[in-house]
Amino acid sequence: MLKVEPSGQACGARVTGVDLSREISPGLASEIRSVWLEHHVLAFPNQKLTDDDLERFTLAFGGFGEDPFIAPIPGRKHVVAIQRRADEISPLFAENWHSDWSFQARPPAGTCLYGIIIPPHGGDTLFANQHAALDALPPEFRARCEGKIAIHSARKPYALDGAYGEKDVARRSMDIRPSAEAHKTERHPLIQPHPETGRPAIFSCAGYIVGIDGMNEAESQPLLSELYRWQGRDEFQYRHVWEPEMLVMWDNRSLLHAATGGYDGYDRLLHRTTIAAYDPAAG
Ligand code: SIN
């Protein structure tokens, strides 16, 4: 039986009483899913998982999402390594608030991240609850966001001249593949209902949002910057502290997340999969 301990912060719960290396029955998947939808990010400690187990877990929640711009680890199509060497000096990966791959036509519902080498301190992952951020938005500010369609693109991080572009990748241990494909755009409402719970949230943020339909840059950038500062306020946050052999799954539709540093001199390695967009027909 699942034991669920809420973090006491703006989201997040620790879940025990389950061995995820065993079969994930449809009943167990639906139990975990409902806890996930309530808490948005779940941490399962003390799970001895292989990449096969990680893939099986991901499939139980709706199949694999597409992972552009990061090559999968050898021998796998859907597992990427989030890693940093002890002596690495490149800027931290994923340090800004974001929702994974929000620039896709159908962004992934969730992300799974499994801790393999976890430094003794630092390297926490921050999460920001975007239902809470929307609920607390002052009415005048909310009115400026309501009904707006945001233009998403991967170009700032993943274009050839982006933050993880050609100049960056040579010195980085992660296998990032910048590409001209990063200039493609997709549109999503700035505020949208969660596809499973219907609860509205602010969707994604300035890292992947490059404009707003019908607004010029001089109008959209101040709004997006102000919103970005709001979205990551302390009161919407949960700070996740990693343990080795811990699996975390988070909801990209209701959360932003950001990596943190503080572990120079130590290796960090986690394996990641993404959960495909929710398909109501599949249940
Ligand atoms: C990510 O955004 O996938 C990485 C988060 C982390 O390294 O803590």
mmCIF file with all atom_site columns, C-alpha atoms and ligand atoms in Angstrom, residues 82 93-94 98 100 111 113 123-126 242 250 257-260 263 268 270 272, ligand 1:
data_model
loop_
_atom_site.group_PDB
_atom_site.id
_atom_site.type_symbol
_atom_site.label_atom_id
_atom_site.label_alt_id
_atom_site.label_comp_id
_atom_site.label_asym_id
_atom_site.label_entity_id
_atom_site.label_seq_id
_atom_site.pdbx_PDB_ins_code
_atom_site.Cartn_x
_atom_site.Cartn_y
_atom_site.Cartn_z
_atom_site.occupancy
_atom_site.B_iso_or_equiv
_atom_site.pdbx_formal_charge
_atom_site.auth_seq_id
_atom_site.auth_comp_id
_atom_site.auth_asym_id
_atom_site.auth_atom_id
_atom_site.pdbx_PDB_model_num
ATOM   1  C CA . ILE A 1 82  ? 21.668 14.392 -16.918 1.00 0.00 ? 82  ILE A CA 1
ATOM   2  C CA . PHE A 1 93  ? 22.437 22.591 -17.232 1.00 0.00 ? 93  PHE A CA 1
ATOM   3  C CA . ALA A 1 94  ? 18.742 23.582 -16.798 1.00 0.00 ? 94  ALA A CA 1
ATOM   4  C CA . HIS A 1 98  ? 11.271 25.711 -17.395 1.00 0.00 ? 98  HIS A CA 1
ATOM   5  C CA . ASP A 1 100 ? 10.278 20.326 -20.342 1.00 0.00 ? 100 ASP A CA 1
ATOM   6  C CA . THR A 1 111 ? 9.383  13.682 -16.654 1.00 0.00 ? 111 THR A CA 1
ATOM   7  C CA . LEU A 1 113 ? 14.484 11.338 -13.223 1.00 0.00 ? 113 LEU A CA 1
ATOM   8  C CA . GLY A 1 123 ? 22.305 19.660 -6.750  1.00 0.00 ? 123 GLY A CA 1
ATOM   9  C CA . ASP A 1 124 ? 18.752 20.008 -5.397  1.00 0.00 ? 124 ASP A CA 1
ATOM   10 C CA . THR A 1 125 ? 15.983 20.427 -7.980  1.00 0.00 ? 125 THR A CA 1
ATOM   11 C CA . LEU A 1 126 ? 13.511 23.257 -7.439  1.00 0.00 ? 126 LEU A CA 1
ATOM   12 C CA . TRP A 1 242 ? 18.103 13.992 -3.922  1.00 0.00 ? 242 TRP A CA 1
ATOM   13 C CA . TRP A 1 250 ? 6.961  15.493 -12.101 1.00 0.00 ? 250 TRP A CA 1
ATOM   14 C CA . HIS A 1 257 ? 11.514 23.179 -12.422 1.00 0.00 ? 257 HIS A CA 1
ATOM   15 C CA . ALA A 1 258 ? 15.128 24.314 -12.217 1.00 0.00 ? 258 ALA A CA 1
ATOM   16 C CA . ALA A 1 259 ? 18.440 22.657 -11.397 1.00 0.00 ? 259 ALA A CA 1
ATOM   17 C CA . THR A 1 260 ? 20.746 24.073 -8.735  1.00 0.00 ? 260 THR A CA 1
ATOM   18 C CA . TYR A 1 263 ? 28.378 20.485 -5.742  1.00 0.00 ? 263 TYR A CA 1
ATOM   19 C CA . ARG A 1 268 ? 26.317 13.996 -10.501 1.00 0.00 ? 268 ARG A CA 1
ATOM   20 C CA . LEU A 1 270 ? 20.778 10.890 -13.235 1.00 0.00 ? 270 LEU A CA 1
ATOM   21 C CA . ARG A 1 272 ? 15.836 10.769 -17.441 1.00 0.00 ? 272 ARG A CA 1
HETATM 22 C C1 . SIN B 2 .   ? 16.218 18.772 -15.725 1.00 0.00 ? 1   SIN B C1 1
HETATM 23 O O1 . SIN B 2 .   ? 15.725 19.876 -15.874 1.00 0.00 ? 1   SIN B O1 1
HETATM 24 O O2 . SIN B 2 .   ? 15.828 17.799 -16.356 1.00 0.00 ? 1   SIN B O2 1
HETATM 25 C C2 . SIN B 2 .   ? 17.379 18.566 -14.762 1.00 0.00 ? 1   SIN B C2 1
HETATM 26 C C3 . SIN B 2 .   ? 17.051 18.898 -13.365 1.00 0.00 ? 1   SIN B C3 1
HETATM 27 C C4 . SIN B 2 .   ? 18.235 18.690 -12.477 1.00 0.00 ? 1   SIN B C4 1
HETATM 28 O O3 . SIN B 2 .   ? 19.342 18.398 -12.960 1.00 0.00 ? 1   SIN B O3 1
HETATM 29 O O4 . SIN B 2 .   ? 18.089 18.855 -11.260 1.00 0.00 ? 1   SIN B O4 1
#
